[in-house]
Amino acid sequence: GKVESCEVQPTGLGLATATATDLVGGEPSENAAITRAILGGEKGSKRDIVLLNSAFAIMAGGKADNPKDGIALAAESIDSGAALKKLESLAKMSQG
């Protein structure tokens, strides 16, 4: 029912800072490979931004009360393989 804004410092949430260059993607095939690598457990700046964005989506969905808890849930989903399994399921469904 309301919109709030805030400034987020990744280091305050246990994530490293990154430059825009660290987060650049590319062509669709490259972006797909990046996504699969992140969901496959690859660490780094791109994973960190996925965790941060996911944390706020998880909070918006009412599954976490704060960004740290949202990051933990997102990391658990990636590290357990559940996120990659869901991606593969959606890809299979969309192809046929």
Backbone as a printed PyTorch tensor [residue, N CA C, xyz], in Angstrom:
tensor([[[  0.7810,  -1.2010,   0.0000],
         [  0.0000,   0.0000,   0.0000],
         [  0.8220,   1.2630,   0.0000]],

        [[  2.1650,   1.1580,   0.0770],
         [  2.9630,   2.3730,   0.0470],
         [  4.3000,   2.0880,  -0.6220]],

        [[  4.9180,   3.1460,  -1.0840],
         [  6.2260,   3.0560,  -1.7250],
         [  7.2460,   3.6980,  -0.7970]],

        [[  8.3340,   3.0080,  -0.5660],
         [  9.4160,   3.5360,   0.2490],
         [ 10.6830,   3.5450,  -0.5830]],

        [[ 11.5510,   4.4920,  -0.3270],
         [ 12.8370,   4.4970,  -0.9990],
         [ 13.9380,   4.4930,   0.0470]],

        [[ 15.0730,   3.9420,  -0.3400],
         [ 16.2180,   3.9050,   0.5620],
         [ 17.4850,   3.7710,  -0.2660]],

        [[ 18.5890,   4.1010,   0.3360],
         [ 19.8850,   3.9060,  -0.3010],
         [ 20.4970,   2.6630,   0.3160]],

        [[ 21.0020,   1.7980,  -0.5270],
         [ 21.5470,   0.5270,  -0.0660],
         [ 23.0580,   0.5130,  -0.2850]],

        [[ 23.7760,   0.1720,   0.7440],
         [ 25.2180,  -0.0210,   0.6590],
         [ 25.4850,  -1.5270,   0.7130]],

        [[ 25.9300,  -2.1180,  -0.3820],
         [ 26.1330,  -3.5710,  -0.4090],
         [ 27.0280,  -4.0800,   0.7130]],

        [[ 28.0570,  -3.3200,   1.0600],
         [ 28.9760,  -3.7820,   2.1040],
         [ 28.2630,  -3.9240,   3.4450]],

        [[ 27.2340,  -3.1250,   3.6770],
         [ 26.4640,  -3.2360,   4.9060],
         [ 25.6260,  -4.4950,   4.9650]],

        [[ 25.4820,  -5.1560,   3.8180],
         [ 24.6990,  -6.3890,   3.7440],
         [ 25.5870,  -7.6090,   3.4910]],

        [[ 26.8930,  -7.4000,   3.6100],
         [ 27.8130,  -8.5200,   3.4250],
         [ 28.2100,  -8.7840,   1.9910]],

        [[ 27.9110,  -7.8670,   1.1000],
         [ 28.2620,  -8.0220,  -0.3160],
         [ 29.3560,  -7.0290,  -0.6810]],

        [[ 30.1610,  -7.3750,  -1.6590],
         [ 31.2230,  -6.4840,  -2.1220],
         [ 30.6360,  -5.4020,  -3.0310]],

        [[ 31.3190,  -4.2850,  -3.0970],
         [ 30.9130,  -3.2530,  -4.0500],
         [ 31.3910,  -3.6640,  -5.4380]],

        [[ 30.7640,  -3.1180,  -6.4540],
         [ 31.1150,  -3.4410,  -7.8310],
         [ 31.0170,  -2.1860,  -8.6780]],

        [[ 31.7000,  -2.2090,  -9.7880],
         [ 31.5790,  -1.1220, -10.7500],
         [ 30.5520,  -1.5330, -11.7960]],

        [[ 30.0890,  -0.5750, -12.5610],
         [ 29.1420,  -0.8840, -13.6420],
         [ 29.7720,  -1.8590, -14.6240]],

        [[ 31.0590,  -1.7420, -14.8640],
         [ 31.7610,  -2.6450, -15.7820],
         [ 31.7080,  -4.0900, -15.2890]],

        [[ 31.7490,  -4.2740, -13.9670],
         [ 31.6780,  -5.6210, -13.3900],
         [ 30.3480,  -6.3050, -13.6770]],

        [[ 29.3280,  -5.5040, -13.9620],
         [ 27.9690,  -6.0400, -14.0940],
         [ 27.4760,  -6.1120, -15.5330]],

        [[ 28.3020,  -5.7130, -16.4680],
         [ 27.9000,  -5.6700, -17.8750],
         [ 27.6420,  -7.0760, -18.4000]],

        [[ 26.5740,  -7.1970, -19.1560],
         [ 26.2530,  -8.4430, -19.8370],
         [ 26.6690,  -8.3500, -21.2860]],

        [[ 25.8450,  -8.8890, -22.1540],
         [ 26.1760,  -8.8680, -23.5710],
         [ 25.0030,  -9.3090, -24.4150]],

        [[ 25.3200, -10.0770, -25.4240],
         [ 24.3050, -10.6310, -26.3110],
         [ 23.4360, -11.6210, -25.5340]],

        [[ 22.2410, -11.9130, -26.0520],
         [ 21.3520, -12.8360, -25.3300],
         [ 22.0140, -14.1680, -24.9500]],

        [[ 22.7990, -14.7300, -25.8320],
         [ 23.4380, -16.0110, -25.5090],
         [ 24.4520, -15.8580, -24.3730]],

        [[ 25.1650, -14.7310, -24.3550],
         [ 26.1070, -14.4690, -23.2730],
         [ 25.3670, -14.2580, -21.9550]],

        [[ 24.2660, -13.5280, -21.9980],
         [ 23.4740, -13.2960, -20.7880],
         [ 22.8880, -14.5950, -20.2550]],

        [[ 22.4740, -15.4710, -21.1570],
         [ 21.9620, -16.7780, -20.7270],
         [ 23.0660, -17.5770, -20.0410]],

        [[ 24.2680, -17.5250, -20.5840],
         [ 25.3970, -18.2420, -19.9830],
         [ 25.7390, -17.6520, -18.6120]],

        [[ 25.6910, -16.3300, -18.4990],
         [ 25.9400, -15.6730, -17.2120],
         [ 24.8980, -16.1280, -16.1910]],

        [[ 23.6400, -16.1390, -16.5950],
         [ 22.5620, -16.5500, -15.6930],
         [ 22.7580, -17.9840, -15.2290]],

        [[ 23.0640, -18.8640, -16.1610],
         [ 23.2760, -20.2680, -15.7930],
         [ 24.4880, -20.4340, -14.8770]],

        [[ 25.5350, -19.6430, -15.1220],
         [ 26.7240, -19.7150, -14.2670],
         [ 26.3970, -19.2640, -12.8500]],

        [[ 25.6550, -18.1720, -12.7350],
         [ 25.2690, -17.6740, -11.4090],
         [ 24.4110, -18.7150, -10.6960]],

        [[ 23.4040, -19.2160, -11.3830],
         [ 22.5170, -20.2010, -10.7630],
         [ 23.2120, -21.5340, -10.5350]],

        [[ 24.3260, -21.7430, -11.2330],
         [ 25.1310, -22.9340, -11.0180],
         [ 26.1210, -22.7870,  -9.8700]],

        [[ 26.1470, -21.6060,  -9.2530],
         [ 26.9760, -21.4090,  -8.0740],
         [ 28.1760, -20.5020,  -8.2420]],

        [[ 28.3670, -19.9450,  -9.4410],
         [ 29.5160, -19.0580,  -9.6460],
         [ 29.4020, -17.8280,  -8.7510]],

        [[ 30.4930, -17.4860,  -8.0950],
         [ 30.5350, -16.3310,  -7.1950],
         [ 31.0170, -15.1060,  -7.9640]],

        [[ 30.7550, -13.9410,  -7.4100],
         [ 31.2680, -12.7160,  -7.9960],
         [ 30.2440, -11.6000,  -7.9770]],

        [[ 30.5970, -10.5020,  -8.6260],
         [ 29.7610,  -9.2980,  -8.6240],
         [ 28.3810,  -9.5390,  -9.2180]],

        [[ 28.3150, -10.3120, -10.2790],
         [ 27.0130, -10.5530, -10.9170],
         [ 26.1030, -11.3540,  -9.9930]],

        [[ 26.6530, -12.3380,  -9.3060],
         [ 25.8480, -13.0890,  -8.3340],
         [ 25.3880, -12.1470,  -7.2200]],

        [[ 26.2930, -11.2900,  -6.7450],
         [ 25.9370, -10.3760,  -5.6650],
         [ 24.7660,  -9.4810,  -6.0420]],

        [[ 24.7410,  -8.9720,  -7.2730],
         [ 23.6300,  -8.1010,  -7.6700],
         [ 22.3440,  -8.9070,  -7.8010]],

        [[ 22.4590, -10.1580,  -8.2240],
         [ 21.2800, -11.0310,  -8.2620],
         [ 20.7570, -11.2480,  -6.8460]],

        [[ 21.6550, -11.5030,  -5.9080],
         [ 21.2360, -11.6990,  -4.5180],
         [ 20.5680, -10.4430,  -3.9690]],

        [[ 21.1480,  -9.2810,  -4.2590],
         [ 20.5880,  -8.0310,  -3.7460],
         [ 19.2010,  -7.7600,  -4.3260]],

        [[ 19.0630,  -7.8880,  -5.6440],
         [ 17.7570,  -7.6640,  -6.2680],
         [ 16.7370,  -8.6940,  -5.7880]],

        [[ 17.1700,  -9.9270,  -5.6830],
         [ 16.2730, -10.9850,  -5.2160],
         [ 15.8250, -10.7350,  -3.7860]],

        [[ 16.7330, -10.2240,  -2.9690],
         [ 16.3950,  -9.9510,  -1.5660],
         [ 15.2140,  -9.0030,  -1.4650]],

        [[ 15.2160,  -7.9610,  -2.2870],
         [ 14.1170,  -7.0020,  -2.2080],
         [ 12.8320,  -7.5730,  -2.8150]],

        [[ 12.9530,  -8.4160,  -3.8140],
         [ 11.7660,  -9.0860,  -4.3480],
         [ 11.1830, -10.0410,  -3.3030]],

        [[ 12.0580, -10.7500,  -2.6050],
         [ 11.6140, -11.6560,  -1.5510],
         [ 10.9390, -10.8750,  -0.4300]],

        [[ 11.4910,  -9.7290,  -0.0810],
         [ 10.8570,  -8.8700,   0.9290],
         [  9.4950,  -8.3890,   0.4500]],

        [[  9.4090,  -7.9520,  -0.8110],
         [  8.1340,  -7.4700,  -1.3510],
         [  7.0860,  -8.5680,  -1.3280]],

        [[  7.5310,  -9.8160,  -1.4810],
         [  6.6180, -10.9490,  -1.4310],
         [  6.2910, -11.4100,  -0.0270]],

        [[  6.8520, -10.7340,   0.9640],
         [  6.5380, -11.0620,   2.3500],
         [  7.2650, -12.2640,   2.9110]],

        [[  8.3070, -12.7320,   2.2310],
         [  9.0340, -13.9240,   2.6980],
         [ 10.2640, -13.5770,   3.5330]],

        [[ 10.5990, -12.2820,   3.6220],
         [ 11.7190, -11.8330,   4.4600],
         [ 11.3680, -10.4600,   5.0190]],

        [[ 11.8650, -10.1910,   6.2100],
         [ 11.5870,  -8.9170,   6.8670],
         [ 12.6500,  -7.8620,   6.5980]],

        [[ 13.8230,  -8.3060,   6.1160],
         [ 14.9050,  -7.3650,   5.8790],
         [ 15.8020,  -7.8910,   4.7570]],

        [[ 16.6420,  -7.0220,   4.1940],
         [ 17.4840,  -7.4390,   3.0660],
         [ 18.4450,  -8.5820,   3.4060]],

        [[ 19.0130,  -8.5970,   4.5970],
         [ 19.9430,  -9.6830,   4.9420],
         [ 19.2570, -11.0420,   4.9040]],

        [[ 18.0370, -11.1030,   5.4350],
         [ 17.2930, -12.3670,   5.3960],
         [ 16.9200, -12.7280,   3.9640]],

        [[ 16.5770, -11.7250,   3.1590],
         [ 16.2680, -11.9690,   1.7470],
         [ 17.4720, -12.4870,   0.9900]],

        [[ 18.6430, -11.9150,   1.2650],
         [ 19.8810, -12.3940,   0.6280],
         [ 20.1370, -13.8420,   1.0140]],

        [[ 19.9470, -14.1530,   2.2850],
         [ 20.1700, -15.5280,   2.7530],
         [ 19.2290, -16.5070,   2.0410]],

        [[ 17.9640, -16.1330,   1.8840],
         [ 17.0130, -17.0100,   1.1880],
         [ 17.3780, -17.1600,  -0.2790]],

        [[ 17.7790, -16.0710,  -0.9220],
         [ 18.1720, -16.1370,  -2.3310],
         [ 19.4120, -17.0110,  -2.4990]],

        [[ 20.3970, -16.8360,  -1.6180],
         [ 21.6160, -17.6410,  -1.6860],
         [ 21.3070, -19.1170,  -1.4740]],

        [[ 20.4090, -19.3990,  -0.5550],
         [ 20.0120, -20.7890,  -0.3040],
         [ 19.3710, -21.4040,  -1.5410]],

        [[ 18.5370, -20.6370,  -2.2190],
         [ 17.8780, -21.1230,  -3.4290],
         [ 18.9020, -21.4310,  -4.5230]],

        [[ 19.8850, -20.5610,  -4.6600],
         [ 20.9320, -20.7950,  -5.6630],
         [ 21.7980, -21.9750,  -5.2400]],

        [[ 22.2970, -21.9420,  -4.0190],
         [ 23.2560, -22.9500,  -3.5670],
         [ 22.6700, -24.3520,  -3.4770]],

        [[ 21.3750, -24.4560,  -3.2510],
         [ 20.7280, -25.7690,  -3.1890],
         [ 20.4300, -26.3380,  -4.5670]],

        [[ 20.5340, -25.4930,  -5.5870],
         [ 20.1980, -25.9260,  -6.9420],
         [ 18.7460, -25.6760,  -7.3090]],

        [[ 17.9410, -25.2070,  -6.3640],
         [ 16.5130, -24.9970,  -6.6220],
         [ 16.2750, -23.9300,  -7.6920]],

        [[ 17.0680, -22.8610,  -7.6780],
         [ 16.8800, -21.7830,  -8.6550],
         [ 17.2030, -22.2710, -10.0640]],

        [[ 18.2880, -23.0250, -10.2190],
         [ 18.6510, -23.5580, -11.5330],
         [ 17.6030, -24.5610, -12.0090]],

        [[ 17.1230, -25.3840, -11.1120],
         [ 16.0800, -26.3560, -11.4630],
         [ 14.8280, -25.6330, -11.9620]],

        [[ 14.4520, -24.5340, -11.3090],
         [ 13.2810, -23.7660, -11.7290],
         [ 13.5120, -23.1440, -13.0990]],

        [[ 14.7110, -22.6030, -13.3280],
         [ 15.0300, -22.0350, -14.6390],
         [ 14.9130, -23.0970, -15.7260]],

        [[ 15.4760, -24.2570, -15.4780],
         [ 15.4140, -25.3430, -16.4590],
         [ 13.9760, -25.7700, -16.7240]],

        [[ 13.1560, -25.8010, -15.6960],
         [ 11.7500, -26.1520, -15.8420],
         [ 11.0140, -25.1110, -16.6880]],

        [[ 11.2720, -23.8350, -16.4160],
         [ 10.6390, -22.7710, -17.2020],
         [ 11.1030, -22.7890, -18.6420]],

        [[ 12.3930, -23.0590, -18.8690],
         [ 12.9250, -23.1280, -20.2250],
         [ 12.2760, -24.2710, -20.9980]],

        [[ 12.1510, -25.4140, -20.3500],
         [ 11.5330, -26.5810, -20.9870],
         [ 10.0760, -26.2950, -21.3280]],

        [[  9.3560, -25.6790, -20.4040],
         [  7.9540, -25.3570, -20.6090],
         [  7.7720, -24.3620, -21.7530]],

        [[  8.6620, -23.3740, -21.8460],
         [  8.5310, -22.3440, -22.8700],
         [  8.8720, -22.8490, -24.2600]],

        [[  9.5640, -23.9780, -24.3360],
         [  9.9670, -24.5280, -25.6240],
         [  9.0350, -25.6170, -26.1070]],

        [[  8.0000, -25.8580, -25.3470],
         [  7.2050, -26.8130, -25.8690],
         [  6.1070, -27.5790, -25.5400]]])
